[in-house]
Short mmCIF file of C-alpha atoms and ligand atoms in Angstrom, two decimals:
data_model
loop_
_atom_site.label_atom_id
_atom_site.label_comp_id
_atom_site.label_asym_id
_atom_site.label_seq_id
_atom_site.Cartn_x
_atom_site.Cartn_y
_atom_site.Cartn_z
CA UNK A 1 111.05 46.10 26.67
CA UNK A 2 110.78 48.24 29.75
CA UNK A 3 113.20 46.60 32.41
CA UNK A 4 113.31 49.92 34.62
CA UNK A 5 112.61 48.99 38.41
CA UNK A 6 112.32 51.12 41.80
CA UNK A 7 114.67 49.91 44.21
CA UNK A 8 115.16 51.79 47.69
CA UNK A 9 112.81 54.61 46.12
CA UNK A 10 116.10 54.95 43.56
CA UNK A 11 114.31 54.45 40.26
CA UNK A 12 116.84 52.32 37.75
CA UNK A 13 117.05 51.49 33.99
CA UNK A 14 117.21 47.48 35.19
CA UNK A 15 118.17 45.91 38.42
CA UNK A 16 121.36 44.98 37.64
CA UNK A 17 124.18 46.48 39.92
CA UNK A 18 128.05 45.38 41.50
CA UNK A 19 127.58 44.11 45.35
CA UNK A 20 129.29 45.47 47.76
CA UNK A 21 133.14 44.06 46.89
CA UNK A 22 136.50 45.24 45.62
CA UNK A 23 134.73 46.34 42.56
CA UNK A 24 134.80 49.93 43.39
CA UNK A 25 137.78 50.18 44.68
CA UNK A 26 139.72 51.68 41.19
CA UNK A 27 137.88 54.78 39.39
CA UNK A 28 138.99 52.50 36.38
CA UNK A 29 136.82 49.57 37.34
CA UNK A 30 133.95 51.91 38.03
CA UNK A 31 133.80 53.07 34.88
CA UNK A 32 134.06 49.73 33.41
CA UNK A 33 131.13 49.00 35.22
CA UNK A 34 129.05 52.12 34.12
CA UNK A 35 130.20 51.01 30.21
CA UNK A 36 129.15 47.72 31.22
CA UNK A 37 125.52 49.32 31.60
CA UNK A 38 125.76 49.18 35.77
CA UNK A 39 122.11 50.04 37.24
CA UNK A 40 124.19 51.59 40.28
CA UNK A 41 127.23 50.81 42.04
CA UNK A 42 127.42 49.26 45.73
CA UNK A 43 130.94 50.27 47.44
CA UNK A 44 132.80 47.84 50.10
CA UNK A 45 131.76 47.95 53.19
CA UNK A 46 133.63 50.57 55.57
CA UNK A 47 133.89 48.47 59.31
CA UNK A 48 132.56 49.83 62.51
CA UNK A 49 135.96 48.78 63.56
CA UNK A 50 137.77 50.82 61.58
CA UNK A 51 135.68 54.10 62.64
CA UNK A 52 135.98 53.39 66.11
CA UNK A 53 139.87 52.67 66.30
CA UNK A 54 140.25 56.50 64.68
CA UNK A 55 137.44 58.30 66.34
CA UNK A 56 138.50 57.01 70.03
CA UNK A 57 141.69 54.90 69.71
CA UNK A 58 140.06 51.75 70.48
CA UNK A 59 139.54 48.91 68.15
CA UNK A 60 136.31 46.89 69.58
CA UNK A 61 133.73 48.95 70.88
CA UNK A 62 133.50 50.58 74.76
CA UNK A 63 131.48 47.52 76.39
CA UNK A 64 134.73 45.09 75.90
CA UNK A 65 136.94 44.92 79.08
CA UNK A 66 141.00 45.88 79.02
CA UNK A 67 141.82 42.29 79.18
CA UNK A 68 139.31 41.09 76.43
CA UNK A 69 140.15 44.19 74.42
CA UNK A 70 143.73 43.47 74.23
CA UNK A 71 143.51 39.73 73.27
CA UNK A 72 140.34 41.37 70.54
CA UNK A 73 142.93 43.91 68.90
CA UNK A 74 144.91 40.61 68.01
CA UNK A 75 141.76 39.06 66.14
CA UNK A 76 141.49 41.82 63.76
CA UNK A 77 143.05 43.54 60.80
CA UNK A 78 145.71 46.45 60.86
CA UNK A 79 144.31 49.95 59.50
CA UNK A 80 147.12 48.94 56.74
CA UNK A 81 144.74 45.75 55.55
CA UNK A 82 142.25 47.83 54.44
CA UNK A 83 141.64 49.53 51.07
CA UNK A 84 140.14 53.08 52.64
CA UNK A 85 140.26 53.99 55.79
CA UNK A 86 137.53 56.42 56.66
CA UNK A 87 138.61 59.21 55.33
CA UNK A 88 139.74 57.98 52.13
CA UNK A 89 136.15 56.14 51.75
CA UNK A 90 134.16 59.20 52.07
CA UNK A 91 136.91 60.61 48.96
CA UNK A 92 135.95 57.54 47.30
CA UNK A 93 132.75 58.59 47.22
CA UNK A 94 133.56 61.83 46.07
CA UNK A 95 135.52 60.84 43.28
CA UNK A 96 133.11 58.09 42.00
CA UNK A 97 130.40 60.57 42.16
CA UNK A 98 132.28 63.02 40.19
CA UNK A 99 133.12 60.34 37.76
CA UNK A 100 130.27 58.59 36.79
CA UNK A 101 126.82 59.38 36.52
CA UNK A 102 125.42 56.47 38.81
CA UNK A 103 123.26 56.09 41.43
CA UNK A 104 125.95 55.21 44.61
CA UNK A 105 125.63 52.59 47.65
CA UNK A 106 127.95 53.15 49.88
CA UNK A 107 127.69 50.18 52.73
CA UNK A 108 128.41 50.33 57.03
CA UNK A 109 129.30 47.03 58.73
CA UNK A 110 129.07 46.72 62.37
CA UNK A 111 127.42 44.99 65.08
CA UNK A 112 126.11 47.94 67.48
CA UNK A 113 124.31 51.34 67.85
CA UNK A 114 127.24 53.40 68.75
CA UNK A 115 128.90 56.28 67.85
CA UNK A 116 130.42 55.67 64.54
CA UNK A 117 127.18 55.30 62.86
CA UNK A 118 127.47 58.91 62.74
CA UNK A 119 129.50 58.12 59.75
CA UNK A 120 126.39 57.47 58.18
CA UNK A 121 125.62 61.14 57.57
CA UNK A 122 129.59 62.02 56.62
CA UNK A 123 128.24 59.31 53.83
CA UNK A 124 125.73 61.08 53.01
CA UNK A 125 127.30 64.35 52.95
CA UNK A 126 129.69 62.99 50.35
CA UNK A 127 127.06 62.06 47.44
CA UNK A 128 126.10 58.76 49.00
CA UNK A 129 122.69 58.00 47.43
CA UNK A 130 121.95 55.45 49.96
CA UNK A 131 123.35 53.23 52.09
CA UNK A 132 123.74 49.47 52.55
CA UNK A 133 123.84 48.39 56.50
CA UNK A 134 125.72 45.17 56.91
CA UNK A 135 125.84 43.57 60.62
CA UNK A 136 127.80 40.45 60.64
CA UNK A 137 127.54 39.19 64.07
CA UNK A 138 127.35 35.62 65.20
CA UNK A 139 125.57 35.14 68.37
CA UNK A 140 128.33 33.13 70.61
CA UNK A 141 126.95 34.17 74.31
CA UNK A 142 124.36 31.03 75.06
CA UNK A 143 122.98 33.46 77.46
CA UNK A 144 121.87 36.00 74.45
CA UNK A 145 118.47 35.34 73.43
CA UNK A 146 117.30 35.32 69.73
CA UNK A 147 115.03 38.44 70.34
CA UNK A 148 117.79 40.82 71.61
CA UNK A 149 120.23 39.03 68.56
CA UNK A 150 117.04 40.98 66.19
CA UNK A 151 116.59 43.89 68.11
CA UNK A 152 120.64 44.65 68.30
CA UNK A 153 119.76 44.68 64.28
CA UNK A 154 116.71 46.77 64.53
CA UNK A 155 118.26 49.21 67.01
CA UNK A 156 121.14 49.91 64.47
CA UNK A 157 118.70 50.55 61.62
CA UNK A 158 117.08 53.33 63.98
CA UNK A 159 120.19 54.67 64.98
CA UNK A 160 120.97 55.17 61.33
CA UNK A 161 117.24 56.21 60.04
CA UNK A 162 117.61 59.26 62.52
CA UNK A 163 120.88 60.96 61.44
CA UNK A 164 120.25 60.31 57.42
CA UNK A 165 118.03 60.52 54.77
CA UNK A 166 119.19 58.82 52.10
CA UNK A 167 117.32 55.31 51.98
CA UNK A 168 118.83 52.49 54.12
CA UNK A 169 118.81 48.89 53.02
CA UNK A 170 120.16 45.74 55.73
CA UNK A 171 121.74 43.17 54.21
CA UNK A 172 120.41 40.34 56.08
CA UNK A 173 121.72 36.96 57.21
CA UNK A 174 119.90 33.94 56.33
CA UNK A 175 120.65 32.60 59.98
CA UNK A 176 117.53 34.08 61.92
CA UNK A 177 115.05 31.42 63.52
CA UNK A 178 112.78 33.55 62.12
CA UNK A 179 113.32 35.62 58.49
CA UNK A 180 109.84 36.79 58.54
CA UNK A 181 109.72 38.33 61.82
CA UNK A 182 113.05 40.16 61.40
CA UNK A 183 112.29 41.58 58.31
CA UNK A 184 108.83 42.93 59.50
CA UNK A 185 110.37 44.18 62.19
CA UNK A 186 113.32 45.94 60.47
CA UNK A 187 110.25 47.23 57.58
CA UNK A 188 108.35 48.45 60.71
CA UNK A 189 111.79 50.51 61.65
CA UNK A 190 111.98 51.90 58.23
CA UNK A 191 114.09 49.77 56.01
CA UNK A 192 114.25 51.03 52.79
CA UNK A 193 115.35 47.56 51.32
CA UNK A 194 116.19 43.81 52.08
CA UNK A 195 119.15 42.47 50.76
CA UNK A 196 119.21 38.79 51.07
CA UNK A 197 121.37 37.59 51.84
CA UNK A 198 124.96 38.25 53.38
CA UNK A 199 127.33 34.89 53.07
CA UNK A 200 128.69 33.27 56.07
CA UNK A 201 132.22 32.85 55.50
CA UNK A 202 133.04 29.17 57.20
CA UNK A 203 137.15 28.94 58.29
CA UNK A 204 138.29 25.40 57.52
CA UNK A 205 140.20 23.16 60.12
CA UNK A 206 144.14 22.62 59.21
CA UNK A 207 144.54 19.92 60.97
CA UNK A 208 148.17 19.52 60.68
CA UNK A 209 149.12 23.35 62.01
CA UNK A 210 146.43 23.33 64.41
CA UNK A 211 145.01 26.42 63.24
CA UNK A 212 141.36 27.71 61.72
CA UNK A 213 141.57 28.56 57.97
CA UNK A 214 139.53 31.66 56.77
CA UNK A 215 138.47 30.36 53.26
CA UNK A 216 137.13 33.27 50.63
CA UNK A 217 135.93 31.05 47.80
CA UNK A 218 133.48 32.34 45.41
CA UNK A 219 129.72 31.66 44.88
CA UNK A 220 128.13 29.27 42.34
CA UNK A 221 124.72 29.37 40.94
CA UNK A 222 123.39 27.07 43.92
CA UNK A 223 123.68 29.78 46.24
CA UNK A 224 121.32 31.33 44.52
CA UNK A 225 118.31 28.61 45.55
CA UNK A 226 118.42 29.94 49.23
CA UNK A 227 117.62 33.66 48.40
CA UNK A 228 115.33 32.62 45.81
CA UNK A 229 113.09 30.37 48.89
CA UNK A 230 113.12 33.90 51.16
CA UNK A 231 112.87 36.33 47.79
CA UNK A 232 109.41 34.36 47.09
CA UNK A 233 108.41 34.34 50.89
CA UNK A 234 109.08 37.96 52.03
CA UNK A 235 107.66 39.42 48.40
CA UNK A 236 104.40 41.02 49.28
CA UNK A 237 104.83 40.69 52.98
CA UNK A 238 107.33 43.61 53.68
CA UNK A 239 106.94 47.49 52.01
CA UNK A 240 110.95 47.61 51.64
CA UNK A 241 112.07 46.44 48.74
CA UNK A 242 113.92 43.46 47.98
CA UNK A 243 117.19 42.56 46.49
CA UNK A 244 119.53 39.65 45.66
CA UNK A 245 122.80 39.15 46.57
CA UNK A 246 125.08 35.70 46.10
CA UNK A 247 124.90 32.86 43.30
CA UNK A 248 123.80 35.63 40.32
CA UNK A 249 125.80 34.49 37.84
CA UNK A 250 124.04 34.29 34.61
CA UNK A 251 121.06 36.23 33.18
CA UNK A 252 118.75 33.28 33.79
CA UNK A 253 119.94 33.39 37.26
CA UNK A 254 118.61 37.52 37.43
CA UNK A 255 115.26 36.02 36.30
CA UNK A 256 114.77 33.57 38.77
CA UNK A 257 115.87 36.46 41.59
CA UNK A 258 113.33 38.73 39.77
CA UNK A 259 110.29 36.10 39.32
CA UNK A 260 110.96 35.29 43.14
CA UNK A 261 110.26 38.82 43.98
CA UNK A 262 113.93 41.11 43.80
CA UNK A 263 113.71 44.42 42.36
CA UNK A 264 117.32 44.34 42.60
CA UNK A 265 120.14 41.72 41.35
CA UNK A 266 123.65 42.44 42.68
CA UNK A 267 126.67 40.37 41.02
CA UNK A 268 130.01 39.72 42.99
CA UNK A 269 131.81 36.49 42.31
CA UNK A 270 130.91 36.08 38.43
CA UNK A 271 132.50 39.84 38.22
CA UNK A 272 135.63 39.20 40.29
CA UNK A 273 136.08 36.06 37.84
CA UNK A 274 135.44 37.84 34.45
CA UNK A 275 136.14 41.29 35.29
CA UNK A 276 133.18 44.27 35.20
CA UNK A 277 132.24 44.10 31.65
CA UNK A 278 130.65 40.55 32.09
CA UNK A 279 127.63 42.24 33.51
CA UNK A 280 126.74 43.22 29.85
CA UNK A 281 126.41 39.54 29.45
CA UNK A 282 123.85 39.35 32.47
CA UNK A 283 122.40 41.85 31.14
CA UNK A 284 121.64 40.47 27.67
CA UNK A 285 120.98 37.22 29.02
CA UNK A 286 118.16 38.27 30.98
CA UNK A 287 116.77 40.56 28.45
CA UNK A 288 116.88 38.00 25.74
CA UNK A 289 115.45 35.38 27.76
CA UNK A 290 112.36 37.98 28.88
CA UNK A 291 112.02 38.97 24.74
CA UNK A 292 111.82 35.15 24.14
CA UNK A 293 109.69 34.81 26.54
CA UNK A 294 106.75 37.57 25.81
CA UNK A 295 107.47 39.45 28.54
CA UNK A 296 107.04 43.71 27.98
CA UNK A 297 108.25 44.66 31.21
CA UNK A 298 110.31 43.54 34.13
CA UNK A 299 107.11 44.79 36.98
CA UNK A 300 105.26 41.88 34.61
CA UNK A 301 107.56 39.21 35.55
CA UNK A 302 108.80 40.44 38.99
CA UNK A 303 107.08 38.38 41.92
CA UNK A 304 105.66 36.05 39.64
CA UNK A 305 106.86 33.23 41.14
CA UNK A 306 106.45 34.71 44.69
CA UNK A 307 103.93 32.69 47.61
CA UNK A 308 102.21 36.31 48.13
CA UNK A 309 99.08 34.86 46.59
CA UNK A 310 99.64 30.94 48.38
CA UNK A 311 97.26 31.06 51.16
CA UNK A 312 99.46 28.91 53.68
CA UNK A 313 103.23 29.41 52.49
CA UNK A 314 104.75 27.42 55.67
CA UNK A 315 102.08 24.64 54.89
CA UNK A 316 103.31 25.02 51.15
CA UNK A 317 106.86 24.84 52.24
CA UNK A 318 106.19 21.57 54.34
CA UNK A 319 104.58 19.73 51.63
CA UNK A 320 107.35 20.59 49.17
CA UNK A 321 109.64 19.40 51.88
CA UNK A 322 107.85 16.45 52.52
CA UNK A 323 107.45 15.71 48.55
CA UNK A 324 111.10 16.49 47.78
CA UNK A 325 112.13 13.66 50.11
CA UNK A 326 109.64 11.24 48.81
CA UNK A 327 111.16 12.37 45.03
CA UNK A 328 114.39 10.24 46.24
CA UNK A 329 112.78 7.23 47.23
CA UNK A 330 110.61 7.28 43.79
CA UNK A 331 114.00 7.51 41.94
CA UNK A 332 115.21 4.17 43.03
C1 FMN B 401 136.16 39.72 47.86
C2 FMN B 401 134.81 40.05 48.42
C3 FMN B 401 134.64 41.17 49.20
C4 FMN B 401 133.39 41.48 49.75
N1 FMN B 401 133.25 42.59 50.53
C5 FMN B 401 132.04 42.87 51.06
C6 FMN B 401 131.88 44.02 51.86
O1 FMN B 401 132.80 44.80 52.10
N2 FMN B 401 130.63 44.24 52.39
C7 FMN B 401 129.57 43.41 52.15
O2 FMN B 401 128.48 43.67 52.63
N3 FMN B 401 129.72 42.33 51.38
C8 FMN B 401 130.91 42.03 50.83
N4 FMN B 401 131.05 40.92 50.06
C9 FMN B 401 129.88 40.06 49.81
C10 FMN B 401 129.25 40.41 48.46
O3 FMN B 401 128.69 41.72 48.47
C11 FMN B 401 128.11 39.43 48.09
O4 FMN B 401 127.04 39.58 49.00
C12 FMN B 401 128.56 37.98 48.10
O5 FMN B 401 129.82 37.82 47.45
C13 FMN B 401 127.52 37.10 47.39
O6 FMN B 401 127.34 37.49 46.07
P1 FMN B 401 128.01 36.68 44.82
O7 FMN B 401 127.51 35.30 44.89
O8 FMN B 401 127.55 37.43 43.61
O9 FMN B 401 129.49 36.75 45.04
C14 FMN B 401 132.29 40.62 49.50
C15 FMN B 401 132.47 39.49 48.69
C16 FMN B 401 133.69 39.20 48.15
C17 FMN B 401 133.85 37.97 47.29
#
């Protein structure tokens, strides 16, 4: 059974890999991983934030005004809260490098194209093999438009394509009036991959102290339905290729991601839970469910549930809409 895939031009044994998380944190874990059969490794993201407070003293970047800035520094973490600061990520990259024998993602999160995306090439100066771009922004000013929300996104990825090259995937959010038109665009700028998608973490109300409560629970396997609906829907239309990121949990679940078009499957949650070596278990799932199954390679089965070949997907997607709420009515 030949499960090897290409993803970002890296070319893997399977598509199986640790998401960007804590997971890489310990040289310990990272080999667990590797014995666990990882395809490559994905490091935590390292936060514009943090690269901006050391290389000019500031903690937001140079657009925010005194007043803002000082009431900003309050909304985010002390350099102490993190596991590396910049420095000690680039080491980290050194020393899993030197370690293991894996292909290595380090990831950049940050919301504009300033200076500290020059610690993309310090990355890849240290062994990075590519890199995952993360912006996490949430579009608050009502007098922002939707365009310049994508083009902030697509400016970054040029930014970055210029001082590197190493490939370059964004991890997208789901939360774009238009998926399809972001992702062309960003595969027009030169994305090396799509990683769908990033998770919106949603603070809770406490009602009693008055205060917003930042909630970090894991994923489920539902999560895993909204990546499949873009997986299926970008497969075919974009050259970068495409990977999965939230609700894998099971090797069933890497199927799905695979049949809907991924030629990467990254694991967080069930990993946290079960610690690195239950990736082995993905692993076999998926495999034994593809030897059941006749399959004789992964490129057989990967896309084959994709809408590249559905002549209308949005008309596709309106009927299944339309059907899925008759479904409920037929049930009673
Ligand atoms: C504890 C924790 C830390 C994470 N840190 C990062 C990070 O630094 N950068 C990033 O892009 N995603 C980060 N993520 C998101 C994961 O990479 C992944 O996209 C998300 O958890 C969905 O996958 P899952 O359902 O397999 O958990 C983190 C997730 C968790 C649970």
């Amino acid at each position: 059974m030949d499960l090897s895939t290409t993803y970002l031009g890296l070319r893997l044994p399977h598509p199986l890999m640790p998401g960007a998380s804590p997971l890489a944190d310990s040289l310990d874990s990272v080999k667990r991983l590797e014995d666990a059969g990882a395809a490559a490794v994905v490091l935590r993201s390292l936060f514009e934030e943090q690269i901006t407070r050391e290389q000019q003293g500031l903690v937001y970047h140079m657009e925010v005004t005194a007043a803002s800035s000082a009431e900003a520094l309050s909304y985010f973490p002390g350099a102490d809260d993190f596991a590396f600061g910049p420095a000690e990520y680039l080491e980290q990259i050194r020393r899993i490098k030197a370690a293991v024998n894996l292909p290595l993602i380090a990831s950049l999160n940050g919301t504009t194209s300033e200076g500290w995306l020059s610690y993309a090439k310090s990355m890849q100066d240290a062994g990075a093999d590519a890199l995952e771009l993360n912006v996490y922004f949430i579009a608050t000013d009502p007098k922002e438009t939707g365009a310049h929300v994508e083009q902030r996104t697509v400016d970054i990825l040029k930014a970055v394509k210029k001082g590197i090259t190493i490939p370059v995937a964004v991890k997208l959010s789901p939360f774009f009036s238009s998926v399809s038109h972001i992702a062309h665009q960003l595969d027009d700028a030169g994305a090396d991959g799509l990683v769908l998608f990033n998770r919106f973490y949603q603070p809770d109300i406490d009602v009693e102290a008055l205060e917003a409560v930042p909630s970090l629970h894991l994923s489920d396997s539902s999560e895993l339905l909204l990546r499949l609906h873009w997986l299926a829907i970008l497969c075919g239309q974009v050259k970068a290729s495409l990977a999965a990121t939230g609700g894998v949990h099971t090797g069933v679940d890497a199927v799905k991601a695979l049949m809907a078009g991924a030629s990467a499957v990254q694991v967080v949650s069930r990993l946290l839970e079960d610690g690195p070596q239950r990736l082995l278990t993905i692993y076999q799932g998926m495999k034994h469910w593809m030897e059941e199954h006749d399959y004789e390679s992964l490129d057989q089965m990967r896309g084959s549930m994709s809408l590249r070949k559905t002549p209308d997907p949005a008309a596709f997607e309106r009927g299944n809409y339309m059907k899925v709420l008759r479904s409920w009515k037929a049930n009673v």
